[in-house]
Amino acid sequence: AQSVTQLDSQVPVFEEAPVELRCNYSSSVSVYLFWYVQYPNQGLQLLLKYLSGSTLVESINGFEAEFNKSQTSFHLRKPSVHISDTAEYFCAVNSWSEGAQKLVFGQGTRLTINP
Amino acid sequence: SQTIHQWPATLVQPVGSPLSLECTVEGTSNPNLYWYRQAAGRGLQLLFYSVGIGQISSEVPQNLSASRPQDRQFILSSKKLLLSDSGFYLCAWSHGQMYEQYFGPGTRLTVT
């Protein structure tokens, strides 16, 4: 079965500093990877996804993630964070079982931006 | 465009009372539908999913049940709530060859 490990439960950084949120997944023949963001008391929003093609994928608000097959990783990065990036971030991998597509989520990383 | 609604947004219920949470999707047909629970400070746990009307699969044994009476409606229920049922309940949908899921705004349930 697929699994996802987010290596850091909390990441505090200063505003305008770079950040990396780490995600590792269990190996599979074909894998599709996602990052979701959750602001307080809200649902999850899809931030970016890797399905195929270029291993570097970008979001509209400056985040990027790189699919690394040899290291089974999909780390999320941003070169300069803003206060508004404070949120919980979830990494997810697809899983197919019992005739349905599912997502397996990591435990989440709480990103806190300090002024 | 597609939208997903959940209600109520918040709910406080006593132990032993019944529960009904509703999720509806607009702008698509025959979606796959999912119920997740998010306990405080923890990740997401998939509770139920449905690939069509009347088709419900349960991921974990529990005090809850789900139903899909219409194509774009997904209901989460319980006959008698337990304290451990407290949490943030999220509904999500996907479609066809899509791998990603899109989430509703969630319902915060507190069982007292």
Coordinates of N, CA, C and O in Angstrom, one line a residue, chain A residues 36-94:
Chain A
Y36 N -1.4 19.9 -1.0 CA -2.6 20.7 -0.7 C -2.2 21.6 0.5 O -1.3 21.4 1.3
V37 N -2.9 22.8 0.5 CA -2.8 23.7 1.6 C -4.1 23.9 2.3 O -5.2 23.9 1.7
Q38 N -4.0 24.0 3.6 CA -5.2 24.2 4.5 C -5.0 25.4 5.4 O -4.2 25.3 6.3
Y39 N -5.8 26.4 5.2 CA -5.9 27.5 6.1 C -6.8 27.2 7.2 O -7.7 26.4 7.1
P40 N -6.6 27.9 8.4 CA -7.4 27.5 9.6 C -8.9 27.5 9.3 O -9.5 28.4 8.7
N41 N -9.5 26.4 9.8 CA -10.9 26.1 9.7 C -11.5 26.2 8.3 O -12.6 26.6 8.0
Q42 N -10.6 25.8 7.3 CA -11.1 25.7 5.9 C -10.8 24.3 5.4 O -10.1 23.5 6.0
G43 N -11.3 24.0 4.2 CA -11.0 22.7 3.5 C -9.6 22.8 2.9 O -8.9 23.8 3.0
L44 N -9.3 21.7 2.3 CA -8.0 21.7 1.6 C -8.1 22.2 0.2 O -9.1 22.0 -0.5
Q45 N -7.1 23.0 -0.2 CA -7.0 23.5 -1.6 C -5.8 22.9 -2.3 O -4.7 22.8 -1.7
L46 N -6.0 22.5 -3.5 CA -4.9 21.9 -4.3 C -3.9 23.0 -4.6 O -4.3 24.0 -5.2
L47 N -2.7 22.8 -4.3 CA -1.6 23.8 -4.5 C -0.9 23.5 -5.8 O -0.7 24.3 -6.6
L48 N -0.5 22.2 -6.0 CA 0.1 21.8 -7.2 C 0.1 20.3 -7.3 O -0.2 19.6 -6.3
K49 N 0.4 19.8 -8.5 CA 0.4 18.3 -8.8 C 1.4 17.9 -9.8 O 1.8 18.7 -10.7
Y50 N 1.9 16.7 -9.6 CA 2.7 16.1 -10.6 C 2.0 14.8 -11.1 O 1.7 13.9 -10.4
L51 N 1.8 14.8 -12.4 CA 1.2 13.7 -13.1 C 2.1 13.0 -14.0 O 2.2 11.8 -14.1
S52 N 2.8 13.8 -14.8 CA 3.8 13.3 -15.8 C 4.6 14.5 -16.4 O 4.3 15.7 -16.0
G53 N 5.5 14.3 -17.2 CA 6.3 15.3 -17.9 C 7.3 15.9 -17.0 O 8.0 15.2 -16.3
S54 N 7.5 17.2 -17.0 CA 8.5 17.9 -16.3 C 8.4 17.6 -14.8 O 7.4 17.6 -14.2
T55 N 9.6 17.3 -14.2 CA 9.6 16.9 -12.8 C 9.5 18.1 -11.9 O 9.3 17.9 -10.7
L56 N 9.6 19.3 -12.4 CA 9.4 20.5 -11.6 C 8.1 21.1 -11.9 O 7.8 21.5 -13.1
V57 N 7.2 21.2 -10.9 CA 5.9 21.8 -11.1 C 5.8 23.0 -10.2 O 6.4 23.1 -9.1
E58 N 5.0 24.0 -10.7 CA 4.9 25.3 -10.0 C 3.4 25.6 -9.7 O 2.5 25.2 -10.4
S59 N 3.2 26.4 -8.7 CA 1.9 26.9 -8.4 C 1.8 28.4 -8.7 O 2.8 29.0 -9.0
I60 N 0.6 29.0 -8.7 CA 0.5 30.4 -9.1 C 1.0 31.3 -8.1 O 1.2 32.5 -8.4
N61 N 1.2 30.9 -6.8 CA 1.6 31.8 -5.8 C 3.1 31.6 -5.4 O 3.5 31.8 -4.2
G62 N 3.9 31.0 -6.3 CA 5.3 31.0 -6.0 C 5.9 29.7 -5.5 O 7.1 29.6 -5.3
F63 N 5.1 28.8 -5.1 CA 5.6 27.5 -4.6 C 6.0 26.6 -5.8 O 5.4 26.7 -6.9
E64 N 6.9 25.7 -5.6 CA 7.3 24.7 -6.6 C 7.6 23.4 -5.9 O 8.0 23.4 -4.7
A65 N 7.5 22.3 -6.6 CA 7.9 21.0 -6.0 C 8.6 20.2 -7.1 O 8.2 20.4 -8.3
E66 N 9.5 19.4 -6.7 CA 10.3 18.6 -7.7 C 10.1 17.1 -7.4 O 10.3 16.7 -6.3
F67 N 9.6 16.4 -8.4 CA 9.5 15.0 -8.3 C 10.9 14.3 -8.5 O 11.5 14.5 -9.6
N68 N 11.3 13.6 -7.5 CA 12.6 12.9 -7.6 C 12.4 11.4 -7.4 O 12.2 10.9 -6.3
K69 N 12.4 10.7 -8.5 CA 12.0 9.3 -8.5 C 13.0 8.4 -7.8 O 12.7 7.5 -7.0
S70 N 14.3 8.8 -7.9 CA 15.4 8.0 -7.3 C 15.3 8.1 -5.8 O 15.7 7.2 -5.1
Q71 N 14.9 9.3 -5.3 CA 14.9 9.5 -3.9 C 13.4 9.4 -3.3 O 13.2 9.6 -2.1
T72 N 12.5 9.0 -4.2 CA 11.1 8.9 -3.8 C 10.7 10.1 -3.0 O 10.1 10.0 -1.9
S73 N 11.0 11.3 -3.5 CA 10.6 12.6 -2.8 C 9.8 13.5 -3.7 O 9.9 13.5 -4.9
F74 N 9.2 14.4 -3.0 CA 8.4 15.5 -3.7 C 8.3 16.7 -2.8 O 7.3 17.0 -2.2
H75 N 9.5 17.3 -2.6 CA 9.6 18.4 -1.6 C 9.0 19.7 -2.2 O 9.2 20.0 -3.4
L76 N 8.4 20.4 -1.3 CA 7.8 21.7 -1.7 C 8.7 22.8 -1.2 O 9.2 22.9 -0.1
R77 N 8.9 23.8 -2.1 CA 9.8 24.9 -1.8 C 9.2 26.3 -2.2 O 8.4 26.3 -3.1
K78 N 9.7 27.3 -1.5 CA 9.4 28.6 -1.9 C 10.5 29.5 -1.6 O 11.1 29.4 -0.5
P79 N 11.0 30.3 -2.5 CA 12.3 31.1 -2.3 C 12.1 32.2 -1.3 O 13.1 32.7 -0.6
S80 N 10.9 32.7 -1.1 CA 10.6 33.9 -0.2 C 9.2 33.8 0.3 O 8.3 34.0 -0.5
V81 N 9.0 33.5 1.5 CA 7.6 33.3 2.1 C 7.0 34.6 2.6 O 7.8 35.6 3.0
H82 N 5.7 34.7 2.6 CA 5.0 35.8 3.2 C 4.1 35.4 4.3 O 3.8 34.2 4.5
I83 N 3.7 36.3 5.1 CA 2.9 36.0 6.3 C 1.7 35.2 5.9 O 1.2 34.3 6.6
S84 N 1.1 35.5 4.7 CA -0.1 34.8 4.2 C 0.1 33.4 3.9 O -0.8 32.6 3.6
D85 N 1.4 32.9 3.8 CA 1.6 31.5 3.6 C 1.5 30.6 4.8 O 1.6 29.4 4.8
T86 N 1.2 31.3 6.0 CA 1.0 30.5 7.2 C -0.2 29.6 7.0 O -1.3 30.0 6.8
A87 N 0.0 28.3 7.1 CA -1.0 27.3 6.9 C -0.5 25.9 7.2 O 0.7 25.8 7.5
E88 N -1.3 24.9 7.0 CA -0.9 23.5 7.1 C -0.8 23.0 5.7 O -1.7 23.2 4.8
Y89 N 0.3 22.2 5.4 CA 0.5 21.7 4.1 C 0.5 20.2 4.1 O 1.2 19.6 4.9
F90 N -0.2 19.6 3.2 CA -0.3 18.2 3.1 C 0.2 17.7 1.8 O -0.2 18.2 0.7
C91 N 1.0 16.6 1.8 CA 1.5 15.9 0.7 C 0.6 14.7 0.5 O 0.2 14.1 1.5
A92 N 0.3 14.3 -0.8 CA -0.5 13.2 -1.0 C -0.1 12.4 -2.2 O 0.5 13.0 -3.2
V93 N -0.3 11.1 -2.3 CA 0.0 10.3 -3.4 C -1.2 9.5 -3.8 O -2.1 9.2 -3.0
N94 N -1.4 9.2 -5.1 CA -2.6 8.4 -5.5 C -2.4 7.0 -5.1 O -1.4 6.4 -4.9

